[in-house]
Coordinates of N, CA and C in Angstrom, one line a residue:
I136 N 0.9 -1.2 0.0 CA 0.0 0.0 0.0 C 0.9 1.2 0.0
L137 N 0.5 2.2 -0.8 CA 1.4 3.4 -0.9 C 0.5 4.6 -0.8
L138 N 0.9 5.5 0.1 CA 0.2 6.8 0.3 C 1.0 7.9 0.0
D139 N 0.4 9.0 -0.5 CA 1.1 10.3 -0.7 C 1.0 11.1 0.5
V140 N 2.1 11.6 1.0 CA 2.1 12.6 2.1 C 2.7 13.9 1.4
L141 N 1.8 14.8 1.1 CA 2.2 15.9 0.2 C 3.1 16.8 1.0
N142 N 2.8 17.2 2.2 CA 3.7 18.0 3.0 C 3.2 18.0 4.4
E143 N 4.0 18.6 5.3 CA 3.6 18.5 6.7 C 2.2 19.2 7.0
I144 N 1.8 20.1 6.2 CA 0.5 20.8 6.5 C -0.6 19.8 6.2
E145 N -0.5 19.1 5.1 CA -1.5 18.1 4.7 C -1.4 16.8 5.4
F146 N -0.4 16.6 6.2 CA -0.2 15.3 6.9 C -1.2 15.2 8.0
K147 N -2.2 14.4 7.8 CA -3.3 14.2 8.7 C -2.9 13.0 9.6
E148 N -2.3 13.2 10.7 CA -1.7 12.2 11.5 C -2.7 11.1 12.0
N149 N -3.9 11.5 12.4 CA -4.9 10.5 12.9 C -5.3 9.5 11.8
E150 N -5.6 10.1 10.6 CA -6.0 9.2 9.5 C -4.8 8.3 9.0
F151 N -3.6 8.9 9.0 CA -2.5 8.1 8.7 C -2.2 7.0 9.6
K152 N -2.4 7.3 10.9 CA -2.1 6.2 11.9 C -3.1 5.1 11.8
I153 N -4.3 5.4 11.5 CA -5.3 4.3 11.3 C -4.9 3.4 10.2
I154 N -4.5 3.9 9.1 CA -4.1 3.1 7.9 C -2.8 2.4 8.2
F155 N -1.9 3.1 8.8 CA -0.6 2.5 9.1 C -0.8 1.3 10.1
D156 N -1.5 1.5 11.1 CA -1.8 0.4 12.1 C -2.5 -0.7 11.5
Y157 N -3.4 -0.5 10.6 CA -4.2 -1.6 10.0 C -3.2 -2.4 9.1
C158 N -2.3 -1.7 8.3 CA -1.4 -2.4 7.5 C -0.4 -3.3 8.3
Q159 N 0.0 -2.7 9.4 CA 0.9 -3.5 10.3 C 0.2 -4.7 10.8
K160 N -1.0 -4.6 11.2 CA -1.8 -5.7 11.8 C -2.0 -6.8 10.7
Q161 N -2.2 -6.4 9.4 CA -2.5 -7.3 8.3 C -1.2 -7.8 7.6
K162 N -0.1 -7.3 8.1 CA 1.2 -7.6 7.5 C 1.3 -7.2 6.1
I163 N 0.8 -6.0 5.8 CA 0.9 -5.4 4.5 C 2.0 -4.4 4.5
T164 N 2.9 -4.5 3.5 CA 4.0 -3.6 3.4 C 3.5 -2.2 3.2
F165 N 3.9 -1.2 4.0 CA 3.4 0.1 3.9 C 4.5 1.1 3.4
L166 N 4.2 1.7 2.3 CA 5.2 2.7 1.7 C 4.5 4.0 1.7
C167 N 5.3 5.1 1.6 CA 4.7 6.4 1.5 C 5.5 7.3 0.6
T168 N 4.8 8.3 0.0 CA 5.5 9.3 -0.8 C 5.6 10.6 -0.1
P169 N 6.8 10.9 0.5 CA 6.9 12.2 1.2 C 7.3 13.2 0.1
W170 N 6.9 14.5 0.3 CA 7.2 15.5 -0.6 C 8.2 16.5 0.0
D171 N 8.6 16.3 1.2 CA 9.5 17.2 1.8 C 10.3 16.5 3.0
I172 N 11.4 17.0 3.4 CA 12.2 16.4 4.4 C 11.5 16.2 5.8
S173 N 10.7 17.2 6.2 CA 10.0 17.1 7.4 C 9.0 15.9 7.4
S174 N 8.4 15.6 6.2 CA 7.5 14.4 6.1 C 8.3 13.1 6.3
V175 N 9.5 13.1 5.7 CA 10.4 11.9 5.9 C 10.6 11.7 7.4
N176 N 11.0 12.8 8.1 CA 11.2 12.7 9.5 C 10.0 12.2 10.3
A177 N 8.8 12.7 9.9 CA 7.6 12.2 10.6 C 7.3 10.7 10.3
L178 N 7.6 10.3 9.0 CA 7.3 8.9 8.6 C 8.3 8.0 9.3
E179 N 9.5 8.5 9.6 CA 10.5 7.6 10.3 C 10.1 7.3 11.7
E180 N 9.4 8.3 12.3 CA 8.9 8.1 13.7 C 7.9 6.9 13.7
Y181 N 7.2 6.7 12.6 CA 6.2 5.6 12.5 C 6.9 4.2 12.3
G182 N 8.1 4.3 11.7 CA 8.8 3.0 11.4 C 8.3 2.5 10.0
I183 N 8.1 3.4 9.1 CA 7.6 3.1 7.8 C 8.6 2.1 7.1
D184 N 8.1 1.2 6.2 CA 8.8 0.1 5.6 C 9.7 0.6 4.4
G185 N 9.3 1.6 3.7 CA 10.0 2.1 2.5 C 9.3 3.3 1.9
Y186 N 9.9 3.9 0.9 CA 9.5 5.1 0.3 C 9.3 5.1 -1.2
K187 N 8.4 5.9 -1.7 CA 8.2 6.1 -3.1 C 8.6 7.5 -3.3
V188 N 9.4 7.8 -4.4 CA 9.7 9.1 -4.8 C 9.0 9.5 -6.0
A189 N 8.2 10.5 -6.0 CA 7.4 10.9 -7.1 C 8.3 11.4 -8.3
S190 N 7.7 11.3 -9.5 CA 8.5 11.8 -10.7 C 9.0 13.3 -10.5
A191 N 8.1 14.1 -9.9 CA 8.5 15.5 -9.7 C 9.7 15.7 -8.8
D192 N 10.0 14.7 -8.0 CA 11.1 14.8 -7.1 C 12.4 14.0 -7.5
L193 N 12.4 13.5 -8.7 CA 13.6 12.7 -9.1 C 14.8 13.5 -9.0
T194 N 14.7 14.8 -9.2 CA 15.9 15.7 -9.2 C 16.1 16.4 -7.9
N195 N 15.2 16.1 -6.9 CA 15.3 16.7 -5.6 C 16.3 15.9 -4.8
H196 N 17.6 16.1 -5.0 CA 18.6 15.3 -4.4 C 18.7 15.4 -2.9
D197 N 18.3 16.6 -2.3 CA 18.2 16.7 -0.9 C 17.2 15.7 -0.3
L198 N 16.0 15.7 -0.8 CA 15.0 14.8 -0.4 C 15.4 13.3 -0.6
I199 N 16.0 13.0 -1.7 CA 16.4 11.6 -2.0 C 17.5 11.2 -1.1
E200 N 18.5 12.1 -0.8 CA 19.6 11.8 0.1 C 19.0 11.5 1.5
T201 N 18.1 12.3 1.9 CA 17.5 12.1 3.3 C 16.8 10.8 3.4
I202 N 16.1 10.4 2.3 CA 15.4 9.1 2.3 C 16.5 8.0 2.3
A203 N 17.5 8.1 1.4 CA 18.5 7.1 1.3 C 19.2 6.9 2.6
R204 N 19.4 7.9 3.4 CA 20.1 7.7 4.7 C 19.3 6.9 5.7
T205 N 18.0 6.7 5.4 CA 17.2 5.9 6.3 C 17.6 4.4 6.1
G206 N 18.2 4.1 5.0 CA 18.5 2.7 4.6 C 17.3 1.9 4.1
K207 N 16.2 2.5 4.0 CA 15.0 1.8 3.6 C 14.9 1.8 2.0
P208 N 14.2 0.8 1.5 CA 14.1 0.8 0.0 C 13.3 1.9 -0.6
M209 N 13.7 2.3 -1.8 CA 13.0 3.4 -2.5 C 12.6 2.9 -3.8
I210 N 11.4 3.4 -4.2 CA 10.8 3.2 -5.5 C 10.8 4.6 -6.1
L211 N 11.5 4.8 -7.3 CA 11.5 6.2 -7.9 C 10.9 6.2 -9.2
S212 N 10.0 7.1 -9.5 CA 9.4 7.2 -10.8 C 10.2 8.2 -11.6
T213 N 10.3 7.8 -12.9 CA 11.2 8.6 -13.8 C 10.4 9.5 -14.8
G214 N 9.1 9.6 -14.6 CA 8.3 10.5 -15.5 C 8.8 11.9 -15.4
M215 N 8.8 12.6 -16.6 CA 9.2 14.0 -16.7 C 10.7 14.1 -16.7
S216 N 11.5 13.1 -16.5 CA 13.0 13.2 -16.4 C 13.6 12.8 -17.7
N217 N 14.7 13.5 -17.9 CA 15.5 13.1 -19.1 C 16.6 12.2 -18.6
E218 N 17.4 11.6 -19.6 CA 18.4 10.6 -19.3 C 19.5 11.1 -18.3
R219 N 19.9 12.4 -18.5 CA 20.9 13.0 -17.7 C 20.4 13.1 -16.2
E220 N 19.2 13.5 -16.0 CA 18.7 13.6 -14.7 C 18.6 12.2 -14.0
I221 N 18.2 11.2 -14.7 CA 18.1 9.9 -14.2 C 19.5 9.4 -13.8
I222 N 20.5 9.6 -14.7 CA 21.9 9.2 -14.4 C 22.4 9.9 -13.2
E223 N 22.2 11.2 -13.0 CA 22.6 11.9 -11.8 C 22.0 11.3 -10.5
T224 N 20.7 11.0 -10.6 CA 20.1 10.5 -9.4 C 20.6 9.0 -9.1
V225 N 20.8 8.2 -10.1 CA 21.3 6.9 -9.9 C 22.7 6.9 -9.4
D226 N 23.5 7.8 -9.9 CA 24.9 8.0 -9.3 C 24.8 8.3 -7.9
L227 N 23.9 9.2 -7.5 CA 23.8 9.6 -6.1 C 23.4 8.4 -5.2
L228 N 22.4 7.6 -5.7 CA 21.9 6.5 -5.0 C 23.0 5.4 -4.8
K229 N 23.8 5.2 -5.9 CA 24.9 4.3 -5.8 C 26.0 4.7 -4.8
R230 N 26.3 6.0 -4.8 CA 27.3 6.5 -3.9 C 26.8 6.3 -2.4
L231 N 25.5 6.4 -2.2 CA 25.0 6.3 -0.9 C 24.7 4.9 -0.5
G232 N 24.8 4.0 -1.5 CA 24.5 2.5 -1.2 C 23.0 2.3 -0.9
A233 N 22.2 3.1 -1.5 CA 20.7 3.0 -1.2 C 20.1 1.9 -2.0
P234 N 19.2 1.1 -1.4 CA 18.4 0.1 -2.2 C 17.3 0.9 -2.9
Y235 N 17.2 0.6 -4.3 CA 16.2 1.3 -5.0 C 15.8 0.5 -6.3
I236 N 14.6 1.0 -6.9 CA 14.2 0.5 -8.2 C 13.6 1.7 -8.9
L237 N 13.8 1.7 -10.2 CA 13.3 2.8 -11.0 C 12.0 2.3 -11.7
L238 N 11.0 3.2 -11.8 CA 9.8 2.9 -12.5 C 9.7 3.8 -13.8
N239 N 9.5 3.1 -14.9 CA 9.2 3.8 -16.1 C 7.8 4.5 -15.8
C240 N 7.6 5.7 -16.3 CA 6.4 6.4 -15.9 C 6.1 7.5 -17.0
N241 N 4.8 7.6 -17.3 CA 4.3 8.7 -18.1 C 3.5 9.6 -17.2
S242 N 3.8 10.8 -17.0 CA 3.2 11.6 -15.9 C 1.9 12.3 -16.4
T243 N 1.4 11.9 -17.5 CA 0.1 12.4 -17.9 C -1.0 11.7 -17.1
Y244 N -2.1 12.4 -16.7 CA -3.2 11.8 -16.0 C -4.5 12.1 -16.7
P245 N -5.2 11.2 -17.3 CA -4.7 9.8 -17.6 C -3.8 9.8 -18.8
A246 N -2.9 8.8 -18.9 CA -1.9 8.7 -19.9 C -2.5 7.9 -21.1
P247 N -2.5 8.5 -22.3 CA -3.0 7.7 -23.5 C -2.1 6.6 -23.8
F248 N -2.7 5.5 -24.2 CA -1.9 4.3 -24.6 C -0.8 4.6 -25.6
K249 N -1.0 5.4 -26.5 CA 0.0 5.7 -27.6 C 1.2 6.4 -27.0
D250 N 1.1 6.9 -25.8 CA 2.3 7.7 -25.2 C 3.0 6.9 -24.1
L251 N 2.6 5.6 -23.9 CA 3.2 4.9 -22.7 C 4.6 4.5 -22.9
N252 N 5.0 4.1 -24.1 CA 6.4 3.7 -24.3 C 6.9 2.7 -23.3
L253 N 6.2 1.5 -23.2 CA 6.6 0.5 -22.3 C 8.0 -0.1 -22.5
R254 N 8.5 0.0 -23.7 CA 9.8 -0.5 -24.0 C 10.9 0.3 -23.3
A255 N 10.6 1.5 -22.8 CA 11.6 2.3 -22.1 C 12.1 1.5 -20.9
M256 N 11.2 0.6 -20.4 CA 11.7 -0.2 -19.2 C 13.0 -1.0 -19.6
R257 N 13.0 -1.5 -20.8 CA 14.2 -2.2 -21.2 C 15.4 -1.3 -21.3
T258 N 15.2 -0.1 -21.8 CA 16.3 0.8 -21.8 C 16.8 1.1 -20.4
I259 N 15.9 1.4 -19.5 CA 16.3 1.6 -18.1 C 17.1 0.4 -17.5
K260 N 16.5 -0.7 -17.7 CA 17.1 -2.0 -17.2 C 18.6 -2.1 -17.7
E261 N 18.7 -2.0 -19.0 CA 20.0 -2.2 -19.6 C 21.0 -1.1 -19.3
T262 N 20.5 0.2 -19.2 CA 21.4 1.3 -19.0 C 22.0 1.2 -17.5
F263 N 21.1 0.9 -16.6 CA 21.5 0.9 -15.2 C 21.7 -0.4 -14.6
D264 N 21.5 -1.5 -15.3 CA 21.7 -2.9 -14.9 C 21.0 -3.1 -13.5
I265 N 19.7 -2.8 -13.5 CA 18.8 -3.0 -12.4 C 17.5 -3.5 -12.8
D266 N 16.8 -4.0 -11.8 CA 15.4 -4.4 -12.0 C 14.6 -3.1 -12.2
V267 N 13.5 -3.2 -13.0 CA 12.7 -2.0 -13.3 C 11.2 -2.3 -12.9
G268 N 10.4 -1.2 -12.9 CA 9.0 -1.3 -12.7 C 8.3 -0.4 -13.6
Y269 N 7.0 -0.3 -13.4 CA 6.1 0.6 -14.2 C 5.1 1.3 -13.3
S270 N 5.0 2.6 -13.5 CA 4.0 3.4 -12.9 C 2.9 3.7 -13.9
D271 N 1.8 3.1 -13.7 CA 0.7 3.1 -14.8 C -0.4 4.1 -14.5
H272 N -0.4 5.1 -15.3 CA -1.5 6.2 -15.2 C -2.5 6.1 -16.4
S273 N -2.5 4.9 -17.0 CA -3.5 4.7 -18.1 C -4.9 4.4 -17.5
L274 N -5.9 4.4 -18.3 CA -7.3 4.3 -17.9 C -7.7 2.8 -17.5
R275 N -6.9 1.9 -17.9 CA -7.3 0.5 -17.7 C -6.1 -0.3 -17.2
K276 N -6.2 -1.6 -17.3 CA -5.2 -2.5 -16.7 C -4.2 -3.1 -17.7
E277 N -4.5 -3.0 -19.0 CA -3.6 -3.6 -20.0 C -2.2 -3.3 -19.9
A278 N -1.9 -2.0 -19.7 CA -0.5 -1.5 -19.7 C 0.3 -2.2 -18.5
S279 N -0.3 -2.3 -17.4 CA 0.3 -2.9 -16.2 C 0.6 -4.4 -16.5
I280 N -0.3 -5.1 -17.1 CA -0.2 -6.5 -17.4 C 1.0 -6.6 -18.5
A281 N 1.0 -5.8 -19.5 CA 2.0 -5.8 -20.5 C 3.4 -5.5 -19.9
A282 N 3.4 -4.6 -18.9 CA 4.7 -4.3 -18.3 C 5.2 -5.5 -17.5
V283 N 4.4 -6.2 -16.9 CA 4.9 -7.4 -16.2 C 5.4 -8.4 -17.2
A284 N 4.7 -8.6 -18.3 CA 5.2 -9.5 -19.4 C 6.6 -9.0 -19.9
L285 N 6.8 -7.7 -19.9 CA 8.1 -7.1 -20.3 C 9.2 -7.1 -19.2
G286 N 8.8 -7.6 -18.0 CA 9.9 -7.7 -17.0 C 9.7 -6.8 -15.8
A287 N 8.6 -6.0 -15.7 CA 8.4 -5.1 -14.5 C 8.4 -5.9 -13.2
K288 N 9.1 -5.5 -12.2 CA 9.1 -6.2 -10.9 C 8.2 -5.5 -9.9
V289 N 7.9 -4.2 -10.2 CA 7.0 -3.4 -9.4 C 6.0 -2.8 -10.3
I290 N 4.7 -2.8 -9.9 CA 3.7 -2.1 -10.6 C 3.0 -1.1 -9.7
E291 N 3.0 0.2 -10.1 CA 2.2 1.2 -9.3 C 1.0 1.5 -10.1
K292 N -0.2 1.3 -9.5 CA -1.4 1.6 -10.2 C -2.3 2.3 -9.1
H293 N -2.9 3.4 -9.4 CA -3.7 4.1 -8.5 C -5.0 3.4 -8.2
F294 N -5.5 3.5 -7.0 CA -6.7 2.8 -6.6 C -7.7 3.9 -6.0
T295 N -9.0 3.7 -6.4 CA -10.0 4.6 -5.9 C -11.3 3.8 -5.6
L296 N -12.1 4.3 -4.7 CA -13.4 3.7 -4.4 C -14.4 4.2 -5.4
D297 N -14.1 5.3 -6.1 CA -15.1 5.8 -7.0 C -14.4 6.7 -8.0
R298 N -14.3 6.3 -9.3 CA -13.6 7.0 -10.3 C -14.2 8.4 -10.6
S299 N -15.4 8.6 -10.2 CA -16.1 9.9 -10.5 C -15.8 11.0 -9.5
L300 N -15.0 10.7 -8.5 CA -14.7 11.6 -7.4 C -13.8 12.7 -8.1
P301 N -13.8 14.0 -7.5 CA -13.0 15.0 -8.1 C -11.5 14.8 -7.8
G302 N -10.7 15.3 -8.7 CA -9.3 15.2 -8.6 C -8.7 14.5 -9.7
P303 N -7.4 14.7 -10.0 CA -6.8 14.2 -11.2 C -6.5 12.7 -11.2
D304 N -6.3 12.1 -10.0 CA -5.9 10.7 -9.9 C -7.0 9.7 -10.0
H305 N -8.2 10.1 -9.7 CA -9.3 9.2 -9.8 C -9.6 8.6 -11.2
K306 N -9.5 9.5 -12.2 CA -9.8 9.0 -13.5 C -8.8 7.9 -14.0
A307 N -7.6 8.0 -13.6 CA -6.6 7.0 -14.0 C -6.4 5.9 -12.9
S308 N -7.4 5.7 -12.1 CA -7.3 4.7 -11.0 C -8.3 3.6 -11.3
L309 N -8.0 2.5 -10.6 CA -8.9 1.3 -10.7 C -9.8 1.3 -9.5
E310 N -11.1 0.8 -9.7 CA -12.0 0.6 -8.6 C -11.7 -0.8 -8.0
P311 N -12.3 -1.1 -6.9 CA -11.9 -2.4 -6.2 C -12.0 -3.6 -7.0
K312 N -13.1 -3.9 -7.8 CA -13.2 -5.1 -8.6 C -12.1 -5.1 -9.7
E313 N -11.9 -3.9 -10.3 CA -10.9 -3.8 -11.4 C -9.5 -4.1 -10.8
F314 N -9.3 -3.6 -9.6 CA -7.9 -3.8 -9.0 C -7.7 -5.2 -8.7
Q315 N -8.7 -5.9 -8.2 CA -8.7 -7.3 -7.9 C -8.4 -8.1 -9.2
D316 N -9.0 -7.7 -10.3 CA -8.8 -8.4 -11.6 C -7.4 -8.1 -12.1
L317 N -6.9 -6.9 -11.9 CA -5.5 -6.6 -12.2 C -4.5 -7.6 -11.5
I318 N -4.7 -7.7 -10.2 CA -3.8 -8.5 -9.4 C -3.8 -10.0 -9.9
K319 N -5.0 -10.5 -10.1 CA -5.2 -11.9 -10.7 C -4.5 -12.0 -12.0
S320 N -4.7 -11.0 -12.9 CA -4.0 -11.1 -14.2 C -2.5 -11.1 -14.1
I321 N -2.0 -10.2 -13.2 CA -0.5 -10.2 -13.0 C 0.0 -11.5 -12.5
R322 N -0.7 -12.1 -11.5 CA -0.3 -13.4 -11.0 C -0.3 -14.5 -12.1
N323 N -1.3 -14.4 -13.0 CA -1.4 -15.4 -14.1 C -0.2 -15.2 -15.0
I324 N 0.1 -13.9 -15.3 CA 1.3 -13.6 -16.2 C 2.6 -14.1 -15.6
E325 N 2.7 -13.9 -14.3 CA 3.9 -14.4 -13.6 C 4.0 -15.9 -13.8
L326 N 2.9 -16.6 -13.6 CA 2.9 -18.1 -13.7 C 3.3 -18.5 -15.2
A327 N 2.7 -17.7 -16.1 CA 2.9 -18.0 -17.5 C 4.4 -17.8 -17.9
L328 N 5.0 -16.8 -17.3 CA 6.4 -16.6 -17.6 C 7.3 -17.6 -17.0

């Protein structure tokens, strides 16, 4: 489970604690996306399992270094970044000895299928000699399934209880039954591979 913590002002501690405690009880790995260093510090007090770095922060080396120094695994989206920016961030992570994985990502919400460029995962994998994943902002589940068939080790797909809710993420999210179907499809593709 992955939550966005936009900044300390929007950090709603009571709601966060309910979700965090539930995940701990259910033995669900809990990750979070901090958008500033004070959020990383707050998350560390909870004993969070790992971090997601949003595409917008791939070049925020102060934030990435702070997260890396926790020693916890990081999932970093590469949307909006060029090759030089990715190389600089990977060099930083290697110098710090941080555990990480890069996600191929198109930062459009929702992302049209014609713009997804799933084969970029292969380029990332070969360039950096690492496992790769895919951050899927398309309207359906096909891109995530195809990404697994192409070697993605991590899939990020947004989840919502109702796609008609206001906000940019809901349109590119899956509702509960769709999300369940996605997971079953991914498990079947893993078996087939």
